[in-house]
Coordinates of C-alpha atoms and ligand atoms in Angstrom, one line a residue:
M9 CA 11.8 -26.2 121.8
K10 CA 14.9 -28.0 121.6
A11 CA 18.5 -26.9 121.8
R12 CA 21.7 -28.6 120.9
C13 CA 25.5 -28.1 122.5
T14 CA 27.7 -26.7 119.7
E15 CA 30.7 -28.8 121.2
C16 CA 29.3 -32.3 121.9
G17 CA 25.6 -32.1 120.3
T18 CA 23.9 -33.3 123.8
R19 CA 20.2 -32.2 123.0
Y20 CA 18.3 -30.2 125.8
S21 CA 14.4 -29.3 126.0
M22 CA 14.1 -25.6 126.0
D23 CA 10.9 -25.9 128.3
S24 CA 13.0 -24.7 131.3
I25 CA 16.0 -22.2 130.3
R26 CA 19.6 -23.4 130.1
Y27 CA 22.5 -21.4 129.0
E28 CA 25.3 -24.0 128.6
C29 CA 25.7 -27.8 128.1
R30 CA 27.3 -30.1 130.9
C31 CA 30.3 -30.0 129.0
G32 CA 30.6 -26.4 129.1
G33 CA 29.6 -25.8 125.4
L34 CA 27.5 -23.0 124.1
L35 CA 23.8 -24.4 123.2
E36 CA 22.0 -23.3 120.0
L37 CA 18.6 -23.7 119.3
V38 CA 17.5 -26.5 116.8
Q39 CA 15.3 -25.5 114.4
D40 CA 13.2 -28.0 112.1
F41 CA 12.8 -26.6 108.6
R42 CA 11.3 -29.7 107.2
G43 CA 7.8 -28.6 105.7
V44 CA 9.0 -25.1 105.3
D45 CA 7.9 -23.6 101.7
A46 CA 10.6 -21.3 101.2
E47 CA 8.6 -19.4 97.9
Q48 CA 5.7 -19.2 99.9
L49 CA 7.2 -17.8 102.9
K50 CA 8.8 -15.1 100.7
R51 CA 5.5 -14.0 99.7
E52 CA 4.3 -13.9 103.5
F53 CA 7.4 -12.1 104.4
A54 CA 6.6 -9.4 101.6
K55 CA 2.9 -9.1 102.7
R56 CA 4.0 -8.6 106.2
L57 CA 5.7 -5.5 105.1
G58 CA 2.2 -4.2 105.2
E59 CA 1.5 -4.9 108.6
R60 CA 1.5 -2.0 111.2
H61 CA 0.3 -2.6 114.8
T62 CA 0.5 -6.3 114.9
P63 CA 3.5 -8.4 116.5
L64 CA 4.4 -9.7 112.9
A65 CA 5.1 -6.0 111.9
S66 CA 8.4 -6.4 113.8
G67 CA 11.4 -6.9 111.8
V68 CA 12.4 -9.9 114.1
W69 CA 8.6 -11.4 114.5
R70 CA 8.0 -11.0 110.8
Y71 CA 10.2 -14.0 110.6
K72 CA 8.8 -16.0 113.2
E73 CA 8.4 -19.1 111.4
L74 CA 12.5 -19.2 111.3
I75 CA 13.0 -18.2 114.9
A76 CA 10.7 -19.3 117.7
P77 CA 7.5 -20.8 115.9
E78 CA 6.3 -22.5 118.9
L79 CA 6.2 -19.2 121.0
P80 CA 2.5 -18.2 120.9
L81 CA 1.8 -14.8 119.4
E82 CA 0.7 -13.7 123.1
A83 CA 3.8 -14.3 124.7
L84 CA 5.6 -11.5 122.5
V85 CA 7.3 -8.6 124.1
T86 CA 8.0 -6.6 121.2
K87 CA 8.2 -2.7 120.2
G88 CA 8.3 -3.2 116.5
E89 CA 11.9 -3.5 116.5
G90 CA 14.1 -4.0 113.6
N91 CA 12.8 -2.1 110.3
T92 CA 15.7 -0.1 110.3
G93 CA 17.1 2.1 107.2
L94 CA 19.5 0.6 104.5
Y95 CA 21.6 3.4 103.1
S96 CA 24.3 4.0 100.6
P97 CA 25.9 7.3 100.9
P98 CA 28.5 8.1 98.6
A99 CA 30.9 9.8 101.0
V100 CA 31.0 6.7 103.1
T101 CA 31.1 4.5 100.1
S102 CA 34.4 6.2 98.9
Y103 CA 36.1 6.4 102.3
A104 CA 35.9 2.7 102.4
G105 CA 37.1 2.2 98.7
C106 CA 35.1 -0.6 97.6
R107 CA 32.5 -0.6 94.8
R108 CA 29.4 -0.4 96.4
L109 CA 28.5 -0.2 100.2
W110 CA 25.1 -0.3 102.2
L111 CA 25.1 0.9 105.8
K112 CA 22.4 -1.3 108.1
A113 CA 21.3 1.1 110.6
L114 CA 20.4 -0.8 113.3
G115 CA 20.9 2.2 115.6
E116 CA 17.4 2.8 114.5
N117 CA 16.0 0.2 116.9
P118 CA 13.8 1.2 119.6
S119 CA 16.3 1.2 122.3
G120 CA 19.1 2.5 119.8
S121 CA 21.1 -0.6 119.1
F122 CA 20.8 -4.1 117.4
K123 CA 20.5 -6.0 120.9
D124 CA 16.6 -5.4 120.5
H125 CA 16.6 -8.1 117.9
G126 CA 17.7 -10.5 120.5
M127 CA 16.4 -9.1 123.6
T128 CA 12.9 -9.4 122.0
A129 CA 13.3 -12.8 121.6
A130 CA 14.9 -13.9 125.1
V131 CA 12.2 -11.8 127.2
S132 CA 9.6 -13.4 125.2
H133 CA 10.9 -16.7 125.9
G134 CA 11.4 -15.8 129.6
R135 CA 8.0 -14.5 129.8
F136 CA 6.6 -17.7 128.4
L137 CA 8.4 -19.6 131.0
G138 CA 7.0 -17.4 133.8
F139 CA 9.8 -15.2 134.4
R140 CA 9.4 -11.9 135.7
R141 CA 13.1 -10.9 136.7
F142 CA 15.5 -10.7 134.0
A143 CA 19.2 -9.9 134.4
C144 CA 22.4 -9.4 132.3
S145 CA 26.3 -8.3 132.2
S146 CA 26.6 -5.6 129.8
T147 CA 29.1 -3.0 128.2
G148 CA 25.9 -0.9 128.0
N149 CA 23.6 -1.6 125.2
T150 CA 22.3 -4.9 126.3
S151 CA 21.2 -3.4 129.8
S152 CA 19.1 -0.6 127.8
S153 CA 17.7 -3.3 125.4
L154 CA 16.7 -5.9 128.7
A155 CA 15.5 -2.7 130.6
M156 CA 13.3 -1.5 128.1
Y157 CA 11.7 -4.8 127.0
A158 CA 11.4 -5.7 131.0
A159 CA 9.2 -2.6 131.6
L160 CA 7.1 -3.3 128.8
M161 CA 6.1 -6.7 130.1
G162 CA 5.7 -5.0 133.8
G163 CA 8.9 -7.0 134.7
E164 CA 12.1 -6.3 136.5
A165 CA 15.6 -5.8 134.9
H166 CA 18.8 -6.3 137.2
V167 CA 22.0 -5.2 135.1
Y168 CA 25.4 -5.5 136.0
V169 CA 27.4 -2.7 134.6
P170 CA 31.3 -2.4 135.0
E171 CA 32.3 1.1 136.5
G172 CA 34.0 3.7 134.4
T173 CA 34.3 1.9 131.0
V174 CA 30.6 2.2 129.7
S175 CA 29.0 5.1 128.1
E176 CA 27.1 7.3 130.3
N177 CA 24.2 7.8 127.9
K178 CA 23.6 4.0 128.2
V179 CA 23.9 3.6 131.8
L180 CA 21.5 6.6 132.3
Q181 CA 19.0 5.2 129.5
T182 CA 18.9 1.6 131.6
L183 CA 18.1 3.7 134.8
A184 CA 15.2 5.6 133.1
Y185 CA 13.8 2.5 132.0
G186 CA 13.4 1.6 135.7
A187 CA 16.2 -1.3 135.9
V188 CA 18.1 -2.0 139.1
V189 CA 21.5 -1.0 137.9
H190 CA 24.4 -2.7 139.9
R191 CA 27.8 -0.9 139.3
F192 CA 30.8 -3.1 139.9
A193 CA 34.7 -3.0 140.0
G194 CA 35.8 -5.1 136.9
T195 CA 34.9 -5.9 133.4
Y196 CA 32.3 -7.2 131.4
D197 CA 33.7 -10.8 131.6
D198 CA 33.4 -10.5 135.5
G199 CA 29.8 -9.8 135.2
I200 CA 29.2 -12.7 132.9
R201 CA 30.9 -15.1 135.5
F202 CA 29.0 -13.7 138.4
L203 CA 25.7 -14.5 136.5
R204 CA 26.9 -17.9 135.2
E205 CA 27.3 -18.8 139.1
Q206 CA 24.4 -17.0 140.6
A207 CA 21.5 -16.5 138.1
G208 CA 19.8 -19.9 138.6
E209 CA 19.5 -19.3 142.7
L210 CA 18.2 -15.8 142.4
G211 CA 15.5 -16.7 140.0
L212 CA 17.0 -14.5 137.1
Y213 CA 16.5 -15.2 133.5
V214 CA 19.7 -14.5 131.9
G215 CA 19.2 -12.2 128.7
N216 CA 22.9 -12.0 127.5
S217 CA 24.1 -13.7 124.6
V218 CA 25.1 -17.3 126.0
N219 CA 21.1 -17.4 126.0
P220 CA 20.3 -19.1 122.7
F221 CA 17.0 -17.1 122.1
R222 CA 18.9 -14.1 121.5
I223 CA 20.8 -15.7 118.9
E224 CA 17.6 -16.6 117.1
G225 CA 16.4 -13.0 117.2
Q226 CA 19.7 -11.5 116.0
K227 CA 19.5 -13.9 112.8
S228 CA 16.8 -11.1 111.9
I229 CA 19.4 -8.8 111.2
I230 CA 20.5 -10.7 108.0
Y231 CA 17.0 -12.0 107.1
E232 CA 15.7 -8.0 107.1
T233 CA 19.2 -7.0 105.2
A234 CA 18.7 -9.9 102.5
Q235 CA 14.9 -8.8 102.2
D236 CA 15.7 -5.1 101.8
L237 CA 18.3 -6.4 99.3
S238 CA 15.5 -8.4 97.1
W239 CA 17.5 -11.5 98.6
Q240 CA 20.5 -10.5 97.1
L241 CA 23.1 -10.1 99.3
P242 CA 26.5 -8.5 98.5
D243 CA 30.1 -10.2 98.4
W244 CA 30.9 -9.2 101.9
I245 CA 29.1 -8.5 105.4
V246 CA 31.2 -6.3 107.8
L247 CA 30.5 -6.2 111.5
P248 CA 32.1 -5.4 114.8
G249 CA 33.0 -7.9 117.3
G250 CA 33.0 -7.8 120.9
A251 CA 31.4 -10.9 122.7
L252 CA 30.9 -12.2 119.1
S253 CA 27.3 -12.7 119.6
N254 CA 26.3 -10.7 116.4
V255 CA 28.7 -12.5 114.3
S256 CA 27.4 -16.2 115.5
A257 CA 23.8 -15.1 114.8
L258 CA 24.6 -13.7 111.4
G259 CA 26.2 -17.1 110.5
K260 CA 23.2 -19.1 111.7
G261 CA 20.9 -16.8 109.9
L262 CA 22.9 -17.0 106.6
R263 CA 23.1 -20.6 107.1
D264 CA 19.5 -20.8 107.5
L265 CA 18.8 -18.6 104.4
Y266 CA 21.1 -20.8 102.1
E267 CA 19.7 -24.0 103.2
L268 CA 16.0 -22.8 102.3
G269 CA 17.3 -21.5 99.1
F270 CA 16.5 -17.8 100.0
I271 CA 20.0 -16.7 98.8
P272 CA 22.1 -18.5 96.4
R273 CA 25.5 -18.5 98.0
L274 CA 26.7 -17.4 101.2
P275 CA 28.6 -13.8 101.6
R276 CA 31.8 -13.7 103.1
V277 CA 31.9 -12.2 106.8
A278 CA 34.6 -9.8 108.1
V279 CA 35.0 -9.5 112.0
V280 CA 36.6 -6.1 113.1
Q281 CA 38.1 -5.7 116.4
A282 CA 39.5 -2.5 118.0
E283 CA 43.4 -3.0 118.5
G284 CA 42.9 -2.9 122.3
A285 CA 40.3 -5.6 122.6
S286 CA 41.1 -8.2 119.8
P287 CA 41.7 -11.4 121.5
F288 CA 39.6 -13.2 118.6
H289 CA 41.7 -11.4 115.8
R290 CA 45.0 -12.4 117.5
M291 CA 43.8 -16.0 117.7
M292 CA 42.8 -16.1 114.0
E293 CA 45.7 -14.4 112.9
A294 CA 47.7 -16.8 114.8
G295 CA 45.7 -19.9 113.3
A296 CA 45.5 -20.6 117.1
A297 CA 43.0 -23.5 118.2
E298 CA 42.2 -21.6 121.5
L299 CA 41.2 -18.2 122.2
V300 CA 43.7 -16.4 124.9
P301 CA 41.8 -14.0 126.9
E302 CA 42.8 -10.7 127.3
P303 CA 43.0 -9.6 130.5
A304 CA 42.8 -6.0 130.4
P305 CA 40.8 -4.9 127.4
S306 CA 40.9 -1.2 126.5
T307 CA 39.2 0.6 123.8
R308 CA 37.2 3.8 123.3
A309 CA 34.7 1.8 121.4
S310 CA 33.0 0.9 124.9
A311 CA 30.8 -1.8 123.3
L312 CA 33.9 -3.6 122.1
N313 CA 35.6 -3.7 125.5
I314 CA 35.6 -7.3 126.0
G315 CA 38.7 -9.5 126.7
H316 CA 37.1 -13.0 126.9
P317 CA 34.3 -13.0 124.1
P318 CA 31.9 -16.1 125.3
S319 CA 31.0 -16.8 121.7
W320 CA 34.6 -17.2 120.0
R321 CA 34.1 -20.8 119.0
K322 CA 30.7 -20.0 117.2
A323 CA 32.5 -17.2 115.6
A324 CA 35.4 -19.0 114.4
L325 CA 32.9 -21.6 112.8
V326 CA 31.3 -18.9 110.9
L327 CA 34.4 -17.4 109.6
Q328 CA 35.6 -21.1 108.5
E329 CA 32.2 -21.7 106.7
T330 CA 32.1 -18.1 105.0
K331 CA 35.8 -17.8 104.3
G332 CA 35.7 -14.9 106.4
V333 CA 38.5 -12.8 108.0
T334 CA 39.2 -10.9 110.8
V335 CA 41.2 -7.5 111.3
A336 CA 42.0 -4.9 114.1
V337 CA 42.0 -1.1 113.9
T338 CA 42.9 1.7 116.0
D339 CA 40.5 3.8 118.4
E340 CA 42.0 6.7 115.9
D341 CA 40.8 4.8 112.9
I342 CA 37.6 4.1 114.7
L343 CA 36.8 7.8 115.5
N344 CA 37.8 9.0 112.1
A345 CA 35.4 6.5 110.4
K346 CA 32.8 7.4 112.8
A347 CA 33.1 11.2 111.9
V348 CA 32.7 10.4 108.3
V349 CA 29.4 8.1 108.9
D350 CA 28.1 10.8 111.1
A351 CA 28.5 13.6 108.9
S352 CA 26.9 11.4 106.1
G353 CA 23.6 11.8 107.9
V354 CA 23.6 8.3 108.9
G355 CA 25.5 8.4 111.9
C356 CA 26.4 5.7 114.6
E357 CA 28.2 5.0 118.0
P358 CA 32.0 4.5 118.0
A359 CA 31.9 0.6 118.0
S360 CA 29.8 0.5 114.8
A361 CA 32.1 2.5 113.0
A362 CA 34.9 0.0 113.6
A363 CA 32.9 -1.8 110.8
V364 CA 33.5 0.9 108.2
A365 CA 36.9 1.5 109.6
G366 CA 37.9 -2.3 109.2
L367 CA 36.3 -2.3 105.8
R368 CA 38.6 0.8 104.6
R369 CA 41.6 -1.3 105.8
L370 CA 40.7 -4.7 104.3
V371 CA 40.1 -2.7 100.8
S372 CA 43.4 -1.1 101.2
H373 CA 45.4 -4.1 102.1
G374 CA 43.8 -5.9 98.9
I375 CA 41.8 -8.5 101.1
I376 CA 38.7 -7.0 99.8
D377 CA 39.0 -6.1 96.1
R378 CA 37.8 -2.6 95.0
E379 CA 35.2 -4.2 92.5
E380 CA 33.5 -6.0 95.4
T381 CA 30.2 -4.7 97.3
A382 CA 29.6 -4.9 101.0
V383 CA 27.1 -4.2 103.8
C384 CA 28.3 -2.7 107.0
L385 CA 26.2 -3.6 110.1
L386 CA 26.2 0.0 112.1
T387 CA 25.2 -1.6 115.5
G388 CA 24.4 1.1 117.6
H389 CA 23.1 4.9 117.4
L390 CA 25.0 8.4 117.5
L391 CA 23.5 9.2 120.6
K392 CA 24.6 6.4 122.4
D393 CA 27.8 7.9 123.4
T394 CA 27.9 11.9 123.1
D395 CA 30.9 12.1 125.4
A396 CA 32.8 10.5 122.3
V397 CA 31.2 13.2 120.2
G398 CA 32.4 15.9 122.4
A399 CA 35.7 14.4 122.8
Y400 CA 36.3 14.4 119.1
H401 CA 35.0 17.4 117.9
L402 CA 35.3 19.7 120.4
G403 CA 38.6 18.4 122.3
G404 CA 40.3 16.1 119.5
G405 CA 43.9 16.6 118.7
P406 CA 45.5 16.6 115.5
E407 CA 44.3 12.6 114.9
A408 CA 41.0 14.0 114.9
L409 CA 40.9 14.5 111.0
Y410 CA 37.2 15.7 110.5
A411 CA 36.6 17.5 113.9
N412 CA 33.7 19.9 113.1
K413 CA 34.5 23.1 115.5
M414 CA 32.2 25.1 116.8
N415 CA 31.8 28.8 115.4
R416 CA 32.0 31.6 118.0
V417 CA 30.0 34.4 116.8
R418 CA 29.2 38.1 118.3
L419 CA 25.5 39.0 117.6
Ligands
LIG16 C1 27.1 -5.4 121.6 C2 27.6 -4.2 120.5 C3 28.7 -4.9 119.6 C4 29.5 -6.3 119.8 O1 28.6 -7.1 119.4 P1 28.9 -8.5 119.9 O2 27.7 -9.4 119.5 O3 29.2 -8.2 121.5 O4 30.4 -8.9 119.2 C5 29.2 -3.7 118.8 N1 28.4 -2.6 118.8 C6 27.4 -2.3 119.7 C7 26.9 -0.9 119.3 C8 26.9 -3.3 120.6 O5 25.9 -2.8 121.4
LIG17 ZN1 28.2 -30.3 125.3

């Protein structure tokens, strides 16, 4: 297994773990697709939809040849992740305003968010190298996912969670899986910095998205979405951006599919940030060459509360390659979009609804045409942030346009 620096091209063997290049650039895995027969693989992927209790039944490991061909099946730590629904509720389509919309419900993953796609790959690689202790800095879902997989393999998880800004549901889920939860005063970005300096010495395998195996696993989100749609992707893929790992993985996955001839053209990518944590959108809008970190990010969509996204360079490249765009939306827009998604029966957490709010904004500004089609990646489950649900429906002010108040009766 080999990785390459995305900045200077230096190559590293991944027979020991490494998260960044000597030059400071992020690494990405090098896949060798020579000898891959795409048509035969397509038939194989279709056949594996009939598997039930093997590692290849997973919506990540179904695509093992394109993700981690060298990892032995016995090394995989898997819980049948992926295999999530793709829905097209008319109420959400008309709210967004485009011709056809699909919602990829990644909250249906085993720990309730898309992070499972990447974490099964990272923890499997860590176990393969002989690690038993894993760590991450997290806005919540990364820690739930890491804790779940570490528990499954009988290992140990150490998670670093900023105090006050993370959904309590996610922290409790992480505790329940048996992880050691370290809370600290600061932000996600401080946790990343701490692990960058300390993980090696502490013997910890880091499951954050600077880990290139996370990105390889997360590629399966777009593989599965494409397979769901018979390898016909829509005009746009719209997703929320925090650390920007998901858009980096999306870009790498799209490149794979295009190079292998699974899809005839690249869809365009739209990254949606919350206004209070939108350093990437501000950079793209200004056409700047460098990202200026946001020192005090603040949004109710806690999974997006990141001021210094580690993967911004990779993300910028993806937007360049796909003629992509960015947009920022307010917390009010996010929570109203969430209410529409929830009431459609699909449901998601606030950060996920940013995708739908962003799509609506892009359509209303004519950047996405009403005749175009889109997939929104709904990244996390409705029950991941029950405080947000209560605050909106029971305590919301006039800006909570779709609040569903309780009905008090005397029986
Ligand atoms: C992690 C996360 C995001 C942001 O994804 P990035 O890869 O950090 O950009 C969005 N929504 C949810 C629910 C998440 O858990
Ligand atoms: Zn480098």
